[in-house]
Every structure is written in C-alpha cells, then in structure tokens.
Amino acid sequence: MAVITLDVDGTAHRLDVEPEMPLLYALRDELGFNNPRFGCGLAQCGSCTVLVDG
C-alpha cells in the first residue's frame, strides 16, 4: 500500500491505495466521484480523461 495525496477541485484527499491502482479507480472507487468514466479500457476513446493542472 502507498499513501498518496490528491488535490481534486481544491480539496486535498489522502488515500492509502495499491501503487498500481489506476487514477480512474482511485477517483471513482475511493473518493466517490462519478464524473470520470470507464470507456473502452484502452485509453483510446477519451471517456476516462482527467485534466491535470488545468
């Protein structure tokens, strides 16, 4: 397990997760955000896109 800190929309979140966990799963499963979506599973369709630093 690894402790990471994510700043999402101005709020800091501290997570204790497996290092190989995809960001999409951390946002949806650990933080409960519904906007990030799972699409094709190959990172080609863009539905799982997350903007970083703007």
C-alpha angles and dihedrals in degrees: 000000000000130000112228132174120216125190106210118180091338096311121109117224124190115208133185102206142145110276092235094055110123116242089240091060092046091053096045105032103031101032100028097234112156100189099078105080135202110229129156096352091229100082090243105106097053099228091120093051115137120191114229121200095356 
